[in-house]
PDB file of C-alpha atoms and ligand atoms in Angstrom:
ATOM      1  CA  MET R   1     -20.166   7.855  17.424  1.00 42.00           C
ATOM      2  CA  SER R   2     -16.582   7.194  16.454  1.00 42.00           C
ATOM      3  CA  LEU R   3     -15.062   5.675  13.311  1.00 51.00           C
ATOM      4  CA  LEU R   4     -11.998   4.630  15.286  1.00 53.00           C
ATOM      5  CA  GLY R   5     -12.440   1.113  16.688  1.00 55.00           C
ATOM      6  CA  ALA R   6     -15.496   0.422  14.494  1.00 58.00           C
ATOM      7  CA  ASP R   7     -15.345  -3.064  13.128  1.00 63.00           C
ATOM      8  CA  ALA R   8     -16.595  -2.632   9.637  1.00 72.00           C
ATOM      9  CA  VAL R   9     -17.680  -5.630   7.644  1.00 81.00           C
ATOM     10  CA  ILE R  10     -14.988  -6.058   5.048  1.00 88.00           C
ATOM     11  CA  ALA R  11     -15.876  -8.238   2.060  1.00 93.00           C
ATOM     12  CA  CYS R  12     -13.211 -10.500   0.883  1.00 95.00           C
ATOM     13  CA  PRO R  13     -11.797  -9.112  -2.487  1.00 93.00           C
ATOM     14  CA  LEU R  14     -11.209 -12.623  -3.631  1.00 94.00           C
ATOM     15  CA  CYS R  15     -14.473 -14.519  -3.054  1.00 97.00           C
ATOM     16  CA  GLY R  16     -16.735 -11.616  -1.924  1.00 96.00           C
ATOM     17  CA  SER R  17     -17.440 -13.284   1.469  1.00 97.00           C
ATOM     18  CA  GLU R  18     -18.124 -10.971   4.409  1.00 95.00           C
ATOM     19  CA  ASN R  19     -16.984 -13.601   6.682  1.00 96.00           C
ATOM     20  CA  SER R  20     -13.670 -12.071   7.472  1.00 94.00           C
ATOM     21  CA  GLU R  21     -11.621 -11.383  10.626  1.00 93.00           C
ATOM     22  CA  ARG R  22      -9.058  -8.562  11.318  1.00 92.00           C
ATOM     23  CA  LEU R  23      -5.577  -9.877  11.895  1.00 92.00           C
ATOM     24  CA  SER R  24      -3.924  -6.561  12.450  1.00 90.00           C
ATOM     25  CA  GLU R  25      -4.862  -2.966  12.668  1.00 85.00           C
ATOM     26  CA  PHE R  26      -1.970  -2.110  10.413  1.00 77.00           C
ATOM     27  CA  GLY R  27      -0.659  -3.903   7.562  1.00 72.00           C
ATOM     28  CA  SER R  28       2.551  -3.091   5.562  1.00 74.00           C
ATOM     29  CA  THR R  29       1.611   0.550   5.898  1.00 82.00           C
ATOM     30  CA  ALA R  30      -0.480   2.620   8.463  1.00 84.00           C
ATOM     31  CA  CYS R  31      -3.066   2.905   5.615  1.00 89.00           C
ATOM     32  CA  LYS R  32      -3.643  -0.728   5.430  1.00 90.00           C
ATOM     33  CA  ALA R  33      -5.127  -3.295   7.900  1.00 90.00           C
ATOM     34  CA  LEU R  34      -4.570  -6.983   7.513  1.00 92.00           C
ATOM     35  CA  TYR R  35      -7.511  -9.141   7.350  1.00 93.00           C
ATOM     36  CA  ARG R  36      -8.292 -12.717   6.524  1.00 95.00           C
ATOM     37  CA  CYS R  37     -11.129 -14.322   4.819  1.00 97.00           C
ATOM     38  CA  LEU R  38     -12.520 -17.251   6.953  1.00 97.00           C
ATOM     39  CA  ASP R  39     -14.110 -18.905   3.841  1.00 97.00           C
ATOM     40  CA  CYS R  40     -11.150 -19.024   1.409  1.00 97.00           C
ATOM     41  CA  ARG R  41      -8.644 -18.519   4.226  1.00 96.00           C
ATOM     42  CA  GLU R  42      -6.627 -15.998   2.315  1.00 95.00           C
ATOM     43  CA  PRO R  43      -5.220 -12.966   4.043  1.00 95.00           C
ATOM     44  CA  PHE R  44      -5.822  -9.676   2.227  1.00 93.00           C
ATOM     45  CA  ASP R  45      -5.089  -5.995   2.895  1.00 91.00           C
ATOM     46  CA  TYR R  46      -7.995  -3.397   3.410  1.00 89.00           C
ATOM     47  CA  PHE R  47      -6.984   0.068   2.533  1.00 86.00           C
ATOM     48  CA  LYS R  48      -8.325   2.444   5.052  1.00 81.00           C
ATOM     49  CA  CYS R  49      -7.096   5.743   3.585  1.00 80.00           C
ATOM     50  CA  ILE R  50      -9.334   6.502   0.530  1.00 66.00           C
TER      51      ILE R  50
HETATM   52 ZN1  LIG C 101     -12.474 -15.020   0.588  1.00 69.76          ZN
END
């Protein structure tokens, strides 16, 4: 098992939908990945480093 490369289901922080896609492995920082919600079509950052 590896956490790297695992595509976790990320819920949209705006509408709560889990219908999201990953746009980029890294966002503005290495700790963030860029996702987009397919329901409200808003991009959002997912913080990987917690
Ligand atoms: Zn949404």
